[in-house]
JSON list of C-alpha atoms in Angstrom, two decimals:
[
{"chain": "A", "resi": 387, "resn": "ASP", "atom": "CA", "xyz": [112.57, 14.97, 68.94]},
{"chain": "A", "resi": 388, "resn": "THR", "atom": "CA", "xyz": [113.28, 18.21, 67.09]},
{"chain": "A", "resi": 389, "resn": "GLY", "atom": "CA", "xyz": [117.04, 17.86, 66.79]},
{"chain": "A", "resi": 390, "resn": "VAL", "atom": "CA", "xyz": [119.76, 20.28, 67.77]},
{"chain": "A", "resi": 391, "resn": "SER", "atom": "CA", "xyz": [118.92, 23.88, 66.98]},
{"chain": "A", "resi": 392, "resn": "GLN", "atom": "CA", "xyz": [121.20, 26.89, 66.77]},
{"chain": "A", "resi": 393, "resn": "ASP", "atom": "CA", "xyz": [120.46, 30.56, 66.67]},
{"chain": "A", "resi": 394, "resn": "PRO", "atom": "CA", "xyz": [121.18, 32.69, 64.76]},
{"chain": "A", "resi": 395, "resn": "ARG", "atom": "CA", "xyz": [121.99, 30.81, 61.59]},
{"chain": "A", "resi": 396, "resn": "HIS", "atom": "CA", "xyz": [123.99, 33.72, 60.22]},
{"chain": "A", "resi": 397, "resn": "LYS", "atom": "CA", "xyz": [125.71, 36.64, 61.88]},
{"chain": "A", "resi": 398, "resn": "ILE", "atom": "CA", "xyz": [127.60, 39.52, 60.34]},
{"chain": "A", "resi": 399, "resn": "THR", "atom": "CA", "xyz": [129.45, 41.79, 62.71]},
{"chain": "A", "resi": 400, "resn": "LYS", "atom": "CA", "xyz": [132.16, 44.38, 62.70]},
{"chain": "A", "resi": 401, "resn": "ARG", "atom": "CA", "xyz": [135.56, 43.74, 64.16]},
{"chain": "A", "resi": 402, "resn": "GLY", "atom": "CA", "xyz": [135.66, 44.52, 67.84]},
{"chain": "A", "resi": 403, "resn": "GLN", "atom": "CA", "xyz": [132.01, 43.77, 68.51]},
{"chain": "A", "resi": 404, "resn": "ASN", "atom": "CA", "xyz": [130.78, 41.02, 70.81]},
{"chain": "A", "resi": 405, "resn": "VAL", "atom": "CA", "xyz": [128.56, 38.22, 69.55]},
{"chain": "A", "resi": 406, "resn": "THR", "atom": "CA", "xyz": [126.64, 35.46, 71.29]},
{"chain": "A", "resi": 407, "resn": "PHE", "atom": "CA", "xyz": [125.36, 32.23, 69.82]},
{"chain": "A", "resi": 408, "resn": "ARG", "atom": "CA", "xyz": [122.82, 29.87, 71.29]},
{"chain": "A", "resi": 409, "resn": "CYS", "atom": "CA", "xyz": [122.52, 26.11, 71.04]},
{"chain": "A", "resi": 410, "resn": "ASP", "atom": "CA", "xyz": [119.53, 24.05, 72.12]},
{"chain": "A", "resi": 411, "resn": "PRO", "atom": "CA", "xyz": [120.48, 20.38, 72.32]},
{"chain": "A", "resi": 412, "resn": "ILE", "atom": "CA", "xyz": [118.19, 17.43, 71.96]},
{"chain": "A", "resi": 413, "resn": "SER", "atom": "CA", "xyz": [116.25, 17.23, 75.19]},
{"chain": "A", "resi": 414, "resn": "GLU", "atom": "CA", "xyz": [117.80, 15.05, 77.89]},
{"chain": "A", "resi": 415, "resn": "HIS", "atom": "CA", "xyz": [121.17, 14.90, 76.14]},
{"chain": "A", "resi": 416, "resn": "ASN", "atom": "CA", "xyz": [123.63, 15.51, 78.91]},
{"chain": "A", "resi": 417, "resn": "ARG", "atom": "CA", "xyz": [126.67, 16.10, 76.71]},
{"chain": "A", "resi": 418, "resn": "LEU", "atom": "CA", "xyz": [127.06, 19.23, 74.61]},
{"chain": "A", "resi": 419, "resn": "TYR", "atom": "CA", "xyz": [129.95, 20.16, 72.32]},
{"chain": "A", "resi": 420, "resn": "TRP", "atom": "CA", "xyz": [131.01, 23.25, 70.41]},
{"chain": "A", "resi": 421, "resn": "TYR", "atom": "CA", "xyz": [133.13, 23.01, 67.28]},
{"chain": "A", "resi": 422, "resn": "ARG", "atom": "CA", "xyz": [134.47, 25.57, 64.84]},
{"chain": "A", "resi": 423, "resn": "GLN", "atom": "CA", "xyz": [134.71, 24.92, 61.12]},
{"chain": "A", "resi": 424, "resn": "THR", "atom": "CA", "xyz": [136.63, 27.18, 58.75]},
{"chain": "A", "resi": 425, "resn": "LEU", "atom": "CA", "xyz": [136.32, 27.04, 55.01]},
{"chain": "A", "resi": 426, "resn": "GLY", "atom": "CA", "xyz": [137.75, 23.88, 53.51]},
{"chain": "A", "resi": 427, "resn": "GLN", "atom": "CA", "xyz": [138.51, 22.31, 56.86]},
{"chain": "A", "resi": 428, "resn": "GLY", "atom": "CA", "xyz": [136.89, 19.79, 59.13]},
{"chain": "A", "resi": 429, "resn": "PRO", "atom": "CA", "xyz": [135.31, 20.90, 62.39]},
{"chain": "A", "resi": 430, "resn": "GLU", "atom": "CA", "xyz": [137.69, 21.54, 65.30]},
{"chain": "A", "resi": 431, "resn": "PHE", "atom": "CA", "xyz": [136.71, 20.88, 68.90]},
{"chain": "A", "resi": 432, "resn": "LEU", "atom": "CA", "xyz": [136.30, 23.96, 71.08]},
{"chain": "A", "resi": 433, "resn": "THR", "atom": "CA", "xyz": [134.68, 22.91, 74.32]},
{"chain": "A", "resi": 434, "resn": "TYR", "atom": "CA", "xyz": [132.54, 20.30, 76.01]},
{"chain": "A", "resi": 435, "resn": "PHE", "atom": "CA", "xyz": [129.88, 20.27, 78.73]},
{"chain": "A", "resi": 436, "resn": "GLN", "atom": "CA", "xyz": [128.50, 17.44, 80.73]},
{"chain": "A", "resi": 437, "resn": "ASN", "atom": "CA", "xyz": [125.28, 18.78, 82.14]},
{"chain": "A", "resi": 438, "resn": "GLU", "atom": "CA", "xyz": [126.16, 22.28, 83.37]},
{"chain": "A", "resi": 439, "resn": "ALA", "atom": "CA", "xyz": [129.85, 21.59, 83.96]},
{"chain": "A", "resi": 440, "resn": "GLN", "atom": "CA", "xyz": [132.37, 22.69, 81.36]},
{"chain": "A", "resi": 441, "resn": "LEU", "atom": "CA", "xyz": [134.85, 19.84, 81.48]},
{"chain": "A", "resi": 442, "resn": "GLU", "atom": "CA", "xyz": [137.23, 20.56, 78.65]},
{"chain": "A", "resi": 443, "resn": "LYS", "atom": "CA", "xyz": [138.35, 23.56, 76.63]},
{"chain": "A", "resi": 444, "resn": "SER", "atom": "CA", "xyz": [140.56, 23.48, 73.58]},
{"chain": "A", "resi": 445, "resn": "ARG", "atom": "CA", "xyz": [143.61, 25.71, 73.35]},
{"chain": "A", "resi": 446, "resn": "LEU", "atom": "CA", "xyz": [141.75, 27.18, 70.36]},
{"chain": "A", "resi": 447, "resn": "LEU", "atom": "CA", "xyz": [139.38, 28.80, 72.84]},
{"chain": "A", "resi": 448, "resn": "SER", "atom": "CA", "xyz": [141.17, 32.03, 73.62]},
{"chain": "A", "resi": 449, "resn": "ASP", "atom": "CA", "xyz": [140.30, 34.33, 76.52]},
{"chain": "A", "resi": 450, "resn": "ARG", "atom": "CA", "xyz": [137.90, 36.16, 74.23]},
{"chain": "A", "resi": 451, "resn": "PHE", "atom": "CA", "xyz": [135.69, 33.09, 74.03]},
{"chain": "A", "resi": 452, "resn": "SER", "atom": "CA", "xyz": [133.39, 31.97, 76.80]},
{"chain": "A", "resi": 453, "resn": "ALA", "atom": "CA", "xyz": [130.76, 29.28, 76.88]},
{"chain": "A", "resi": 454, "resn": "GLU", "atom": "CA", "xyz": [128.07, 28.50, 79.40]},
{"chain": "A", "resi": 455, "resn": "ARG", "atom": "CA", "xyz": [125.40, 25.92, 79.89]},
{"chain": "A", "resi": 456, "resn": "PRO", "atom": "CA", "xyz": [123.22, 27.09, 82.74]},
{"chain": "A", "resi": 457, "resn": "LYS", "atom": "CA", "xyz": [120.99, 24.42, 84.22]},
{"chain": "A", "resi": 458, "resn": "GLY", "atom": "CA", "xyz": [122.42, 21.86, 81.83]},
{"chain": "A", "resi": 459, "resn": "SER", "atom": "CA", "xyz": [120.03, 22.68, 79.02]},
{"chain": "A", "resi": 460, "resn": "PHE", "atom": "CA", "xyz": [120.81, 25.22, 76.30]},
{"chain": "A", "resi": 461, "resn": "SER", "atom": "CA", "xyz": [124.31, 26.61, 75.85]},
{"chain": "A", "resi": 462, "resn": "THR", "atom": "CA", "xyz": [125.70, 29.95, 74.75]},
{"chain": "A", "resi": 463, "resn": "LEU", "atom": "CA", "xyz": [129.01, 30.74, 73.12]},
{"chain": "A", "resi": 464, "resn": "GLU", "atom": "CA", "xyz": [130.18, 34.34, 73.36]},
{"chain": "A", "resi": 465, "resn": "ILE", "atom": "CA", "xyz": [133.02, 35.90, 71.46]},
{"chain": "A", "resi": 466, "resn": "GLN", "atom": "CA", "xyz": [134.25, 39.23, 72.75]},
{"chain": "A", "resi": 467, "resn": "ARG", "atom": "CA", "xyz": [136.13, 41.78, 70.66]},
{"chain": "A", "resi": 468, "resn": "THR", "atom": "CA", "xyz": [135.70, 39.76, 67.49]},
{"chain": "A", "resi": 469, "resn": "GLU", "atom": "CA", "xyz": [138.54, 39.52, 65.00]},
{"chain": "A", "resi": 470, "resn": "GLN", "atom": "CA", "xyz": [138.42, 38.69, 61.32]},
{"chain": "A", "resi": 471, "resn": "GLY", "atom": "CA", "xyz": [140.04, 35.35, 62.11]},
{"chain": "A", "resi": 472, "resn": "ASP", "atom": "CA", "xyz": [136.95, 34.41, 64.09]},
{"chain": "A", "resi": 473, "resn": "SER", "atom": "CA", "xyz": [134.96, 34.16, 60.86]},
{"chain": "A", "resi": 474, "resn": "ALA", "atom": "CA", "xyz": [133.84, 30.55, 60.67]},
{"chain": "A", "resi": 475, "resn": "MET", "atom": "CA", "xyz": [130.93, 28.19, 61.11]},
{"chain": "A", "resi": 476, "resn": "TYR", "atom": "CA", "xyz": [130.26, 27.42, 64.76]},
{"chain": "A", "resi": 477, "resn": "LEU", "atom": "CA", "xyz": [128.70, 24.00, 65.25]},
{"chain": "A", "resi": 478, "resn": "CYS", "atom": "CA", "xyz": [126.98, 22.61, 68.28]},
{"chain": "A", "resi": 479, "resn": "ALA", "atom": "CA", "xyz": [126.41, 18.92, 68.94]},
{"chain": "A", "resi": 480, "resn": "SER", "atom": "CA", "xyz": [124.82, 16.91, 71.70]},
{"chain": "A", "resi": 481, "resn": "SER", "atom": "CA", "xyz": [124.87, 13.30, 72.71]},
{"chain": "A", "resi": 482, "resn": "PRO", "atom": "CA", "xyz": [122.87, 11.15, 75.08]},
{"chain": "A", "resi": 483, "resn": "VAL", "atom": "CA", "xyz": [124.04, 9.30, 78.19]},
{"chain": "A", "resi": 484, "resn": "VAL", "atom": "CA", "xyz": [127.52, 8.90, 79.47]},
{"chain": "A", "resi": 485, "resn": "GLY", "atom": "CA", "xyz": [129.83, 7.22, 77.02]},
{"chain": "A", "resi": 486, "resn": "LEU", "atom": "CA", "xyz": [130.84, 7.61, 73.45]},
{"chain": "A", "resi": 487, "resn": "GLU", "atom": "CA", "xyz": [127.44, 7.81, 71.92]},
{"chain": "A", "resi": 488, "resn": "THR", "atom": "CA", "xyz": [126.71, 9.39, 68.58]},
{"chain": "A", "resi": 489, "resn": "GLN", "atom": "CA", "xyz": [126.89, 13.18, 68.45]},
{"chain": "A", "resi": 490, "resn": "TYR", "atom": "CA", "xyz": [124.01, 14.92, 66.76]},
{"chain": "A", "resi": 491, "resn": "PHE", "atom": "CA", "xyz": [124.91, 18.19, 65.11]},
{"chain": "A", "resi": 492, "resn": "GLY", "atom": "CA", "xyz": [122.95, 21.37, 64.68]},
{"chain": "A", "resi": 493, "resn": "PRO", "atom": "CA", "xyz": [122.91, 23.37, 61.42]},
{"chain": "A", "resi": 494, "resn": "GLY", "atom": "CA", "xyz": [125.56, 25.76, 62.69]},
{"chain": "A", "resi": 495, "resn": "THR", "atom": "CA", "xyz": [125.94, 29.52, 63.00]},
{"chain": "A", "resi": 496, "resn": "ARG", "atom": "CA", "xyz": [127.96, 31.14, 60.26]},
{"chain": "A", "resi": 497, "resn": "LEU", "atom": "CA", "xyz": [129.87, 34.16, 61.54]},
{"chain": "A", "resi": 498, "resn": "LEU", "atom": "CA", "xyz": [131.39, 36.78, 59.30]},
{"chain": "A", "resi": 499, "resn": "VAL", "atom": "CA", "xyz": [133.55, 39.45, 60.90]},
{"chain": "A", "resi": 500, "resn": "LEU", "atom": "CA", "xyz": [134.12, 42.50, 58.73]},
{"chain": "B", "resi": 716, "resn": "ALA", "atom": "CA", "xyz": [149.83, 13.63, 67.76]},
{"chain": "B", "resi": 717, "resn": "GLN", "atom": "CA", "xyz": [146.36, 12.34, 67.10]},
{"chain": "B", "resi": 718, "resn": "SER", "atom": "CA", "xyz": [145.29, 13.05, 63.55]},
{"chain": "B", "resi": 719, "resn": "VAL", "atom": "CA", "xyz": [142.89, 12.02, 60.83]},
{"chain": "B", "resi": 720, "resn": "THR", "atom": "CA", "xyz": [143.92, 12.16, 57.19]},
{"chain": "B", "resi": 721, "resn": "GLN", "atom": "CA", "xyz": [141.61, 12.19, 54.23]},
{"chain": "B", "resi": 722, "resn": "PRO", "atom": "CA", "xyz": [144.03, 12.10, 51.32]},
{"chain": "B", "resi": 723, "resn": "ASP", "atom": "CA", "xyz": [141.51, 13.08, 48.66]},
{"chain": "B", "resi": 724, "resn": "ILE", "atom": "CA", "xyz": [140.29, 16.66, 48.93]},
{"chain": "B", "resi": 725, "resn": "HIS", "atom": "CA", "xyz": [138.03, 16.39, 45.91]},
{"chain": "B", "resi": 726, "resn": "ILE", "atom": "CA", "xyz": [136.61, 13.37, 44.07]},
{"chain": "B", "resi": 727, "resn": "THR", "atom": "CA", "xyz": [134.39, 13.27, 41.00]},
{"chain": "B", "resi": 728, "resn": "VAL", "atom": "CA", "xyz": [132.49, 10.13, 40.03]},
{"chain": "B", "resi": 729, "resn": "SER", "atom": "CA", "xyz": [129.79, 9.40, 37.51]},
{"chain": "B", "resi": 730, "resn": "GLU", "atom": "CA", "xyz": [126.31, 8.60, 38.72]},
{"chain": "B", "resi": 731, "resn": "GLY", "atom": "CA", "xyz": [125.96, 4.87, 39.12]},
{"chain": "B", "resi": 732, "resn": "ALA", "atom": "CA", "xyz": [129.69, 4.32, 39.58]},
{"chain": "B", "resi": 733, "resn": "SER", "atom": "CA", "xyz": [131.20, 2.94, 42.74]},
{"chain": "B", "resi": 734, "resn": "LEU", "atom": "CA", "xyz": [132.81, 5.15, 45.34]},
{"chain": "B", "resi": 735, "resn": "GLU", "atom": "CA", "xyz": [135.57, 4.80, 47.89]},
{"chain": "B", "resi": 736, "resn": "LEU", "atom": "CA", "xyz": [136.64, 7.61, 50.19]},
{"chain": "B", "resi": 737, "resn": "ARG", "atom": "CA", "xyz": [139.84, 7.08, 52.12]},
{"chain": "B", "resi": 738, "resn": "CYS", "atom": "CA", "xyz": [140.50, 7.79, 55.77]},
{"chain": "B", "resi": 739, "resn": "ASN", "atom": "CA", "xyz": [143.61, 7.09, 57.81]},
{"chain": "B", "resi": 740, "resn": "TYR", "atom": "CA", "xyz": [144.10, 7.87, 61.47]},
{"chain": "B", "resi": 741, "resn": "SER", "atom": "CA", "xyz": [147.12, 8.22, 63.65]},
{"chain": "B", "resi": 742, "resn": "TYR", "atom": "CA", "xyz": [146.51, 7.16, 67.20]},
{"chain": "B", "resi": 743, "resn": "GLY", "atom": "CA", "xyz": [148.05, 4.86, 69.78]},
{"chain": "B", "resi": 744, "resn": "ALA", "atom": "CA", "xyz": [145.01, 2.66, 70.18]},
{"chain": "B", "resi": 745, "resn": "THR", "atom": "CA", "xyz": [141.97, 1.92, 68.07]},
{"chain": "B", "resi": 746, "resn": "PRO", "atom": "CA", "xyz": [139.64, 4.84, 68.57]},
{"chain": "B", "resi": 747, "resn": "TYR", "atom": "CA", "xyz": [135.97, 4.98, 67.83]},
{"chain": "B", "resi": 748, "resn": "LEU", "atom": "CA", "xyz": [135.52, 5.81, 64.14]},
{"chain": "B", "resi": 749, "resn": "PHE", "atom": "CA", "xyz": [132.82, 7.77, 62.34]},
{"chain": "B", "resi": 750, "resn": "TRP", "atom": "CA", "xyz": [131.86, 9.03, 58.93]},
{"chain": "B", "resi": 751, "resn": "TYR", "atom": "CA", "xyz": [129.70, 12.14, 58.65]},
{"chain": "B", "resi": 752, "resn": "VAL", "atom": "CA", "xyz": [128.21, 13.85, 55.61]},
{"chain": "B", "resi": 753, "resn": "GLN", "atom": "CA", "xyz": [127.59, 17.57, 55.26]},
{"chain": "B", "resi": 754, "resn": "SER", "atom": "CA", "xyz": [125.41, 19.00, 52.53]},
{"chain": "B", "resi": 755, "resn": "PRO", "atom": "CA", "xyz": [125.42, 22.74, 51.78]},
{"chain": "B", "resi": 756, "resn": "GLY", "atom": "CA", "xyz": [123.57, 24.63, 54.47]},
{"chain": "B", "resi": 757, "resn": "GLN", "atom": "CA", "xyz": [123.05, 21.48, 56.50]},
{"chain": "B", "resi": 758, "resn": "GLY", "atom": "CA", "xyz": [124.53, 20.18, 59.68]},
{"chain": "B", "resi": 759, "resn": "LEU", "atom": "CA", "xyz": [126.67, 17.09, 59.88]},
{"chain": "B", "resi": 760, "resn": "GLN", "atom": "CA", "xyz": [124.76, 13.84, 59.57]},
{"chain": "B", "resi": 761, "resn": "LEU", "atom": "CA", "xyz": [126.15, 10.56, 60.81]},
{"chain": "B", "resi": 762, "resn": "LEU", "atom": "CA", "xyz": [126.50, 7.92, 58.09]},
{"chain": "B", "resi": 763, "resn": "LEU", "atom": "CA", "xyz": [127.98, 5.13, 60.18]},
{"chain": "B", "resi": 764, "resn": "LYS", "atom": "CA", "xyz": [130.23, 4.34, 63.11]},
{"chain": "B", "resi": 765, "resn": "TYR", "atom": "CA", "xyz": [132.60, 1.65, 64.31]},
{"chain": "B", "resi": 766, "resn": "PHE", "atom": "CA", "xyz": [133.13, 0.84, 67.94]},
{"chain": "B", "resi": 767, "resn": "SER", "atom": "CA", "xyz": [134.12, -2.82, 67.93]},
{"chain": "B", "resi": 768, "resn": "GLY", "atom": "CA", "xyz": [133.21, -6.19, 66.46]},
{"chain": "B", "resi": 769, "resn": "ASP", "atom": "CA", "xyz": [132.60, -6.79, 62.77]},
{"chain": "B", "resi": 770, "resn": "THR", "atom": "CA", "xyz": [135.04, -4.65, 60.84]},
{"chain": "B", "resi": 771, "resn": "LEU", "atom": "CA", "xyz": [132.59, -4.06, 57.99]},
{"chain": "B", "resi": 772, "resn": "VAL", "atom": "CA", "xyz": [129.87, -1.69, 59.12]},
{"chain": "B", "resi": 773, "resn": "GLN", "atom": "CA", "xyz": [126.72, -0.71, 57.30]},
{"chain": "B", "resi": 774, "resn": "GLY", "atom": "CA", "xyz": [125.31, 2.77, 57.42]},
{"chain": "B", "resi": 775, "resn": "ILE", "atom": "CA", "xyz": [122.51, 4.84, 56.06]},
{"chain": "B", "resi": 776, "resn": "LYS", "atom": "CA", "xyz": [121.94, 5.70, 52.41]},
{"chain": "B", "resi": 777, "resn": "GLY", "atom": "CA", "xyz": [123.64, 2.51, 51.21]},
{"chain": "B", "resi": 778, "resn": "PHE", "atom": "CA", "xyz": [127.09, 3.39, 52.58]},
{"chain": "B", "resi": 779, "resn": "GLU", "atom": "CA", "xyz": [129.45, 0.97, 54.26]},
{"chain": "B", "resi": 780, "resn": "ALA", "atom": "CA", "xyz": [132.92, 1.25, 55.73]},
{"chain": "B", "resi": 781, "resn": "GLU", "atom": "CA", "xyz": [135.66, -1.21, 56.54]},
{"chain": "B", "resi": 782, "resn": "PHE", "atom": "CA", "xyz": [138.00, -0.89, 59.48]},
{"chain": "B", "resi": 783, "resn": "LYS", "atom": "CA", "xyz": [141.50, -2.22, 58.85]},
{"chain": "B", "resi": 784, "resn": "ARG", "atom": "CA", "xyz": [143.61, -2.17, 61.98]},
{"chain": "B", "resi": 785, "resn": "SER", "atom": "CA", "xyz": [146.84, -3.05, 60.17]},
{"chain": "B", "resi": 786, "resn": "GLN", "atom": "CA", "xyz": [146.46, -0.04, 57.91]},
{"chain": "B", "resi": 787, "resn": "SER", "atom": "CA", "xyz": [144.88, 2.32, 60.46]},
{"chain": "B", "resi": 788, "resn": "SER", "atom": "CA", "xyz": [142.21, 2.94, 57.88]},
{"chain": "B", "resi": 789, "resn": "PHE", "atom": "CA", "xyz": [138.46, 3.31, 57.82]},
{"chain": "B", "resi": 790, "resn": "ASN", "atom": "CA", "xyz": [137.46, 3.75, 54.18]},
{"chain": "B", "resi": 791, "resn": "LEU", "atom": "CA", "xyz": [133.93, 4.59, 53.14]},
{"chain": "B", "resi": 792, "resn": "ARG", "atom": "CA", "xyz": [132.34, 2.84, 50.17]},
{"chain": "B", "resi": 793, "resn": "LYS", "atom": "CA", "xyz": [129.17, 2.86, 48.14]},
{"chain": "B", "resi": 794, "resn": "PRO", "atom": "CA", "xyz": [128.54, 0.49, 45.23]},
{"chain": "B", "resi": 795, "resn": "SER", "atom": "CA", "xyz": [126.44, 2.89, 43.15]},
{"chain": "B", "resi": 796, "resn": "VAL", "atom": "CA", "xyz": [126.50, 6.63, 43.65]},
{"chain": "B", "resi": 797, "resn": "HIS", "atom": "CA", "xyz": [123.39, 8.79, 43.25]},
{"chain": "B", "resi": 798, "resn": "TRP", "atom": "CA", "xyz": [123.40, 12.45, 42.29]},
{"chain": "B", "resi": 799, "resn": "SER", "atom": "CA", "xyz": [122.06, 13.28, 45.76]},
{"chain": "B", "resi": 800, "resn": "ASP", "atom": "CA", "xyz": [125.25, 11.92, 47.31]},
{"chain": "B", "resi": 801, "resn": "ALA", "atom": "CA", "xyz": [127.15, 15.02, 46.21]},
{"chain": "B", "resi": 802, "resn": "ALA", "atom": "CA", "xyz": [128.31, 16.58, 49.48]},
{"chain": "B", "resi": 803, "resn": "GLU", "atom": "CA", "xyz": [131.30, 16.86, 51.77]},
{"chain": "B", "resi": 804, "resn": "TYR", "atom": "CA", "xyz": [132.31, 13.79, 53.71]},
{"chain": "B", "resi": 805, "resn": "PHE", "atom": "CA", "xyz": [134.21, 13.80, 56.96]},
{"chain": "B", "resi": 806, "resn": "CYS", "atom": "CA", "xyz": [135.96, 10.99, 58.73]},
{"chain": "B", "resi": 807, "resn": "ALA", "atom": "CA", "xyz": [136.26, 11.44, 62.48]},
{"chain": "B", "resi": 808, "resn": "VAL", "atom": "CA", "xyz": [137.72, 9.65, 65.47]},
{"chain": "B", "resi": 809, "resn": "ALA", "atom": "CA", "xyz": [136.89, 9.79, 69.14]},
{"chain": "B", "resi": 810, "resn": "PRO", "atom": "CA", "xyz": [140.05, 9.01, 71.08]},
{"chain": "B", "resi": 811, "resn": "LEU", "atom": "CA", "xyz": [139.70, 6.61, 73.96]},
{"chain": "B", "resi": 812, "resn": "GLY", "atom": "CA", "xyz": [141.32, 6.84, 77.35]},
{"chain": "B", "resi": 813, "resn": "SER", "atom": "CA", "xyz": [140.73, 7.94, 80.89]},
{"chain": "B", "resi": 814, "resn": "GLY", "atom": "CA", "xyz": [138.81, 11.16, 81.10]},
{"chain": "B", "resi": 815, "resn": "ASN", "atom": "CA", "xyz": [137.97, 11.11, 77.44]},
{"chain": "B", "resi": 816, "resn": "THR", "atom": "CA", "xyz": [135.13, 13.38, 76.63]},
{"chain": "B", "resi": 817, "resn": "GLY", "atom": "CA", "xyz": [133.88, 11.91, 73.41]},
{"chain": "B", "resi": 818, "resn": "LYS", "atom": "CA", "xyz": [135.18, 14.91, 71.47]},
{"chain": "B", "resi": 819, "resn": "LEU", "atom": "CA", "xyz": [135.67, 14.22, 67.81]},
{"chain": "B", "resi": 820, "resn": "ILE", "atom": "CA", "xyz": [138.79, 14.81, 65.76]},
{"chain": "B", "resi": 821, "resn": "PHE", "atom": "CA", "xyz": [137.89, 15.34, 62.14]},
{"chain": "B", "resi": 822, "resn": "GLY", "atom": "CA", "xyz": [139.74, 14.98, 58.89]},
{"chain": "B", "resi": 823, "resn": "GLN", "atom": "CA", "xyz": [139.72, 17.92, 56.53]},
{"chain": "B", "resi": 824, "resn": "GLY", "atom": "CA", "xyz": [137.00, 16.39, 54.43]},
{"chain": "B", "resi": 825, "resn": "THR", "atom": "CA", "xyz": [136.49, 15.08, 50.90]},
{"chain": "B", "resi": 826, "resn": "THR", "atom": "CA", "xyz": [134.18, 16.91, 48.53]},
{"chain": "B", "resi": 827, "resn": "LEU", "atom": "CA", "xyz": [132.26, 14.52, 46.32]},
{"chain": "B", "resi": 828, "resn": "GLN", "atom": "CA", "xyz": [131.00, 15.70, 42.96]},
{"chain": "B", "resi": 829, "resn": "VAL", "atom": "CA", "xyz": [128.67, 13.43, 40.97]},
{"chain": "B", "resi": 830, "resn": "LYS", "atom": "CA", "xyz": [128.56, 13.69, 37.19]},
{"chain": "B", "resi": 831, "resn": "PRO", "atom": "CA", "xyz": [125.28, 12.89, 35.44]}
]
């Protein structure tokens, strides 16, 4: 069990550019979550997948954000036309089975929009 | 609205001293409760969780937490702090209810500094 991995770990981009982040959950975890963490704050829920189905999206997830989880394995989070306010740490977590099991977090992708 | 409050943004304790980090939640029913720790450059690591049963739960690294329903609190404690405990600590709840997804609602965190 290698844990949740995220790629890249750091991303610097210019305002207006598109960025895509990848999350590889622990194998066979059917639940996958994305959170956003800004400096000095706790993580905030963005979206949730059960297998390949995206079942919930936070109002924080504007139209510029899109997430996918094809085939119920890895997930991608894309931000289009980035804004400086998008600068944050983007965290991915996965959990096993159906139910409120423990979420295991990846190391995060730190995004800086210039 | 559902919320989690960690009243102490920053706490400094001496190595070997005891520690208590406070957490209060606002929710209609008892949610599932968690404490996570985040070290610089690291992901969030689960310290302990409370689902039901004994209100005093033991976690990793010598931490424990006590759930008090009457106070809507879930405070984290450690009898003797080590320098390696310096990190940011987050209390989180997973609201219960039909269609719940297991998403976590986090407090804003408490930064722990340990003095030698």
